Amino acid sequence: MTSRMNRKRWLVVPALIIVVLGFGGLVARNVQTAVLNISDSPPRHHRIVFQVNSDDQIPMKHAVSNSINLVRHYREVGETARVEIVAYGDGISMFRADTSPVRDILEFVRMNFPEVDFTVCGNSKAIIEQREGHVMSLIEGTRVVPFGIVRLVELQEAGWSYIRP
């Protein structure tokens, strides 16, 4: 009887080894497949919106430099990005042709990073124009929307990542 039990143990041990090795191979194959699926997946498309609502140069510069960094990074990894800087309230001074504290860098962005769009709140623009008594000229390529805050909501609802510098 004892020899029969020893034989059964010797049969069970190899069977367990086969099961463990088979399971390990299955796990390894699934991990390899998952890695391949990630690297073989199509490039992702990123959409990011920055809000600027202050006439402070620091958040303006952060919005611009972060936009450049995002686009450069996604270009390097073979993915695409669309960035929009939406200014409203006092932030629209960022896109004023006559007084923008970041005009030079915005011209650079416009020429070298077509993935970045500039948007101004039409309501804020109209209020400032009424207060100053003249039409405000904007940096070339700046788009006017009826309400900046509405634009931010629309983009977020469409799945854009929202950043406030």
Tab-separated table of C-alpha atoms in Angstrom:
chain	number	residue	atom	x	y	z
A	1	MET	CA	0.000	0.000	0.000
A	2	THR	CA	2.811	2.399	0.819
A	3	SER	CA	4.502	1.808	-2.527
A	4	ARG	CA	1.236	2.518	-4.321
A	5	MET	CA	0.910	5.881	-2.509
A	6	ASN	CA	4.538	6.734	-3.354
A	7	ARG	CA	3.838	6.013	-7.032
A	8	LYS	CA	0.773	8.252	-6.941
A	9	ARG	CA	2.845	11.066	-5.416
A	10	TRP	CA	5.418	10.683	-8.171
A	11	LEU	CA	2.663	10.922	-10.745
A	12	VAL	CA	1.089	13.962	-9.081
A	13	VAL	CA	4.351	15.948	-8.879
A	14	PRO	CA	5.098	15.825	-12.643
A	15	ALA	CA	1.450	16.564	-13.390
A	16	LEU	CA	1.617	19.660	-11.170
A	17	ILE	CA	4.858	20.767	-12.828
A	18	ILE	CA	3.260	20.445	-16.257
A	19	VAL	CA	0.221	22.436	-15.118
A	20	VAL	CA	2.387	25.185	-13.553
A	21	LEU	CA	4.649	25.440	-16.604
A	22	GLY	CA	1.667	25.485	-18.921
A	23	PHE	CA	-0.021	28.208	-16.877
A	24	GLY	CA	3.202	30.223	-16.756
A	25	GLY	CA	3.541	29.993	-20.520
A	26	LEU	CA	-0.048	31.112	-20.950
A	27	VAL	CA	0.518	34.106	-18.667
A	28	ALA	CA	3.743	35.006	-20.481
A	29	ARG	CA	1.987	34.763	-23.841
A	30	ASN	CA	-0.856	37.007	-22.616
A	31	VAL	CA	1.600	39.577	-21.239
A	32	GLN	CA	3.518	39.562	-24.520
A	33	THR	CA	0.260	39.978	-26.463
A	34	ALA	CA	-0.777	42.888	-24.230
A	35	VAL	CA	2.579	44.618	-24.747
A	36	LEU	CA	2.365	44.125	-28.496
A	37	ASN	CA	-1.177	45.476	-28.564
A	38	ILE	CA	-0.044	48.640	-26.783
A	39	SER	CA	2.900	49.260	-29.087
A	40	ASP	CA	0.962	48.240	-32.196
A	41	SER	CA	-2.021	50.439	-31.383
A	42	PRO	CA	-2.554	53.498	-33.558
A	43	PRO	CA	-1.036	56.765	-32.321
A	44	ARG	CA	-3.220	58.693	-29.910
A	45	HIS	CA	-4.585	62.165	-30.551
A	46	HIS	CA	-4.440	64.594	-27.634
A	47	ARG	CA	-6.617	67.682	-27.198
A	48	ILE	CA	-5.731	70.229	-24.544
A	49	VAL	CA	-7.287	73.592	-23.710
A	50	PHE	CA	-5.626	76.274	-21.582
A	51	GLN	CA	-7.598	78.985	-19.841
A	52	VAL	CA	-6.157	82.483	-19.404
A	53	ASN	CA	-8.338	84.989	-17.543
A	54	SER	CA	-5.744	87.274	-15.995
A	55	ASP	CA	-3.582	90.045	-17.420
A	56	ASP	CA	-0.677	88.632	-15.401
A	57	GLN	CA	2.206	87.664	-17.710
A	58	ILE	CA	3.167	84.608	-15.669
A	59	PRO	CA	0.070	82.471	-16.476
A	60	MET	CA	0.223	83.704	-20.077
A	61	LYS	CA	3.829	82.545	-20.411
A	62	HIS	CA	3.003	79.239	-18.722
A	63	ALA	CA	0.129	78.617	-21.143
A	64	VAL	CA	2.382	79.321	-24.121
A	65	SER	CA	5.429	77.361	-22.934
A	66	ASN	CA	3.292	74.411	-21.832
A	67	SER	CA	1.556	74.415	-25.222
A	68	ILE	CA	4.923	74.282	-26.983
A	69	ASN	CA	6.162	71.503	-24.670
A	70	LEU	CA	3.026	69.422	-25.255
A	71	VAL	CA	3.214	69.702	-29.035
A	72	ARG	CA	6.963	68.979	-29.100
A	73	HIS	CA	6.562	65.937	-26.874
A	74	TYR	CA	3.733	64.408	-28.877
A	75	ARG	CA	5.565	65.078	-32.141
A	76	GLU	CA	8.593	63.200	-30.755
A	77	VAL	CA	6.550	60.147	-29.768
A	78	GLY	CA	4.646	60.091	-33.062
A	79	GLU	CA	1.320	61.261	-31.664
A	80	THR	CA	-0.715	64.298	-32.529
A	81	ALA	CA	-1.925	67.102	-30.313
A	82	ARG	CA	-4.310	69.979	-30.731
A	83	VAL	CA	-3.978	72.828	-28.234
A	84	GLU	CA	-6.225	75.827	-27.789
A	85	ILE	CA	-5.532	78.795	-25.534
A	86	VAL	CA	-8.820	80.453	-24.588
A	87	ALA	CA	-8.613	83.947	-23.109
A	88	TYR	CA	-11.469	85.842	-21.521
A	89	GLY	CA	-11.881	88.706	-19.089
A	90	ASP	CA	-8.588	90.481	-18.433
A	91	GLY	CA	-6.788	87.550	-20.044
A	92	ILE	CA	-7.607	88.785	-23.548
A	93	SER	CA	-4.792	91.309	-23.168
A	94	MET	CA	-2.632	88.312	-24.075
A	95	PHE	CA	-3.864	88.480	-27.681
A	96	ARG	CA	-4.044	92.253	-28.153
A	97	ALA	CA	-1.920	93.371	-31.088
A	98	ASP	CA	-1.138	96.691	-29.414
A	99	THR	CA	-0.257	95.705	-25.840
A	100	SER	CA	0.285	91.936	-25.558
A	101	PRO	CA	3.115	91.217	-23.129
A	102	VAL	CA	3.768	87.927	-24.942
A	103	ARG	CA	3.320	89.033	-28.544
A	104	ASP	CA	6.765	87.888	-29.750
A	105	ILE	CA	6.387	84.368	-28.409
A	106	LEU	CA	2.837	84.143	-29.798
A	107	GLU	CA	4.159	85.081	-33.251
A	108	PHE	CA	6.779	82.324	-32.863
A	109	VAL	CA	4.092	79.810	-31.862
A	110	ARG	CA	1.843	80.812	-34.749
A	111	MET	CA	4.685	80.290	-37.244
A	112	ASN	CA	6.113	77.049	-35.796
A	113	PHE	CA	3.264	75.283	-34.018
A	114	PRO	CA	0.126	75.253	-36.154
A	115	GLU	CA	-1.337	72.761	-33.661
A	116	VAL	CA	-1.906	75.680	-31.245
A	117	ASP	CA	-4.981	77.883	-31.677
A	118	PHE	CA	-5.631	81.267	-30.068
A	119	THR	CA	-9.186	82.110	-28.994
A	120	VAL	CA	-10.626	85.263	-27.453
A	121	CYS	CA	-13.963	85.860	-25.754
A	122	GLY	CA	-16.058	88.188	-27.931
A	123	ASN	CA	-18.051	89.382	-24.943
A	124	SER	CA	-14.913	90.481	-23.065
A	125	LYS	CA	-13.553	92.072	-26.237
A	126	ALA	CA	-16.768	94.090	-26.735
A	127	ILE	CA	-16.731	95.306	-23.118
A	128	ILE	CA	-13.124	96.493	-23.403
A	129	GLU	CA	-13.780	98.121	-26.796
A	130	GLN	CA	-16.765	99.983	-25.345
A	131	ARG	CA	-14.724	101.110	-22.346
A	132	GLU	CA	-11.756	102.243	-24.501
A	133	GLY	CA	-13.875	103.695	-27.309
A	134	HIS	CA	-12.142	101.901	-30.204
A	135	VAL	CA	-11.925	98.526	-31.926
A	136	MET	CA	-9.301	96.243	-30.454
A	137	SER	CA	-6.939	94.605	-32.943
A	138	LEU	CA	-5.826	91.105	-32.193
A	139	ILE	CA	-2.673	89.171	-32.990
A	140	GLU	CA	-3.002	87.540	-36.399
A	141	GLY	CA	-4.695	84.173	-36.332
A	142	THR	CA	-6.677	84.848	-33.156
A	143	ARG	CA	-10.257	83.664	-33.365
A	144	VAL	CA	-13.137	85.363	-31.588
A	145	VAL	CA	-15.914	83.257	-30.039
A	146	PRO	CA	-19.095	84.684	-28.479
A	147	PHE	CA	-18.175	83.638	-24.912
A	148	GLY	CA	-14.836	82.263	-23.708
A	149	ILE	CA	-16.367	80.399	-20.803
A	150	VAL	CA	-18.822	78.663	-23.144
A	151	ARG	CA	-15.918	77.645	-25.373
A	152	LEU	CA	-14.136	76.083	-22.394
A	153	VAL	CA	-17.250	74.118	-21.442
A	154	GLU	CA	-17.790	72.923	-25.023
A	155	LEU	CA	-14.219	71.693	-25.337
A	156	GLN	CA	-14.304	69.923	-21.983
A	157	GLU	CA	-17.607	68.265	-22.857
A	158	ALA	CA	-16.001	67.117	-26.119
A	159	GLY	CA	-13.257	65.376	-24.113
A	160	TRP	CA	-10.480	67.992	-24.150
A	161	SER	CA	-8.086	68.072	-21.196
A	162	TYR	CA	-8.481	71.342	-19.291
A	163	ILE	CA	-5.463	73.188	-17.883
A	164	ARG	CA	-5.404	76.426	-15.953
A	165	PRO	CA	-1.839	77.710	-15.695
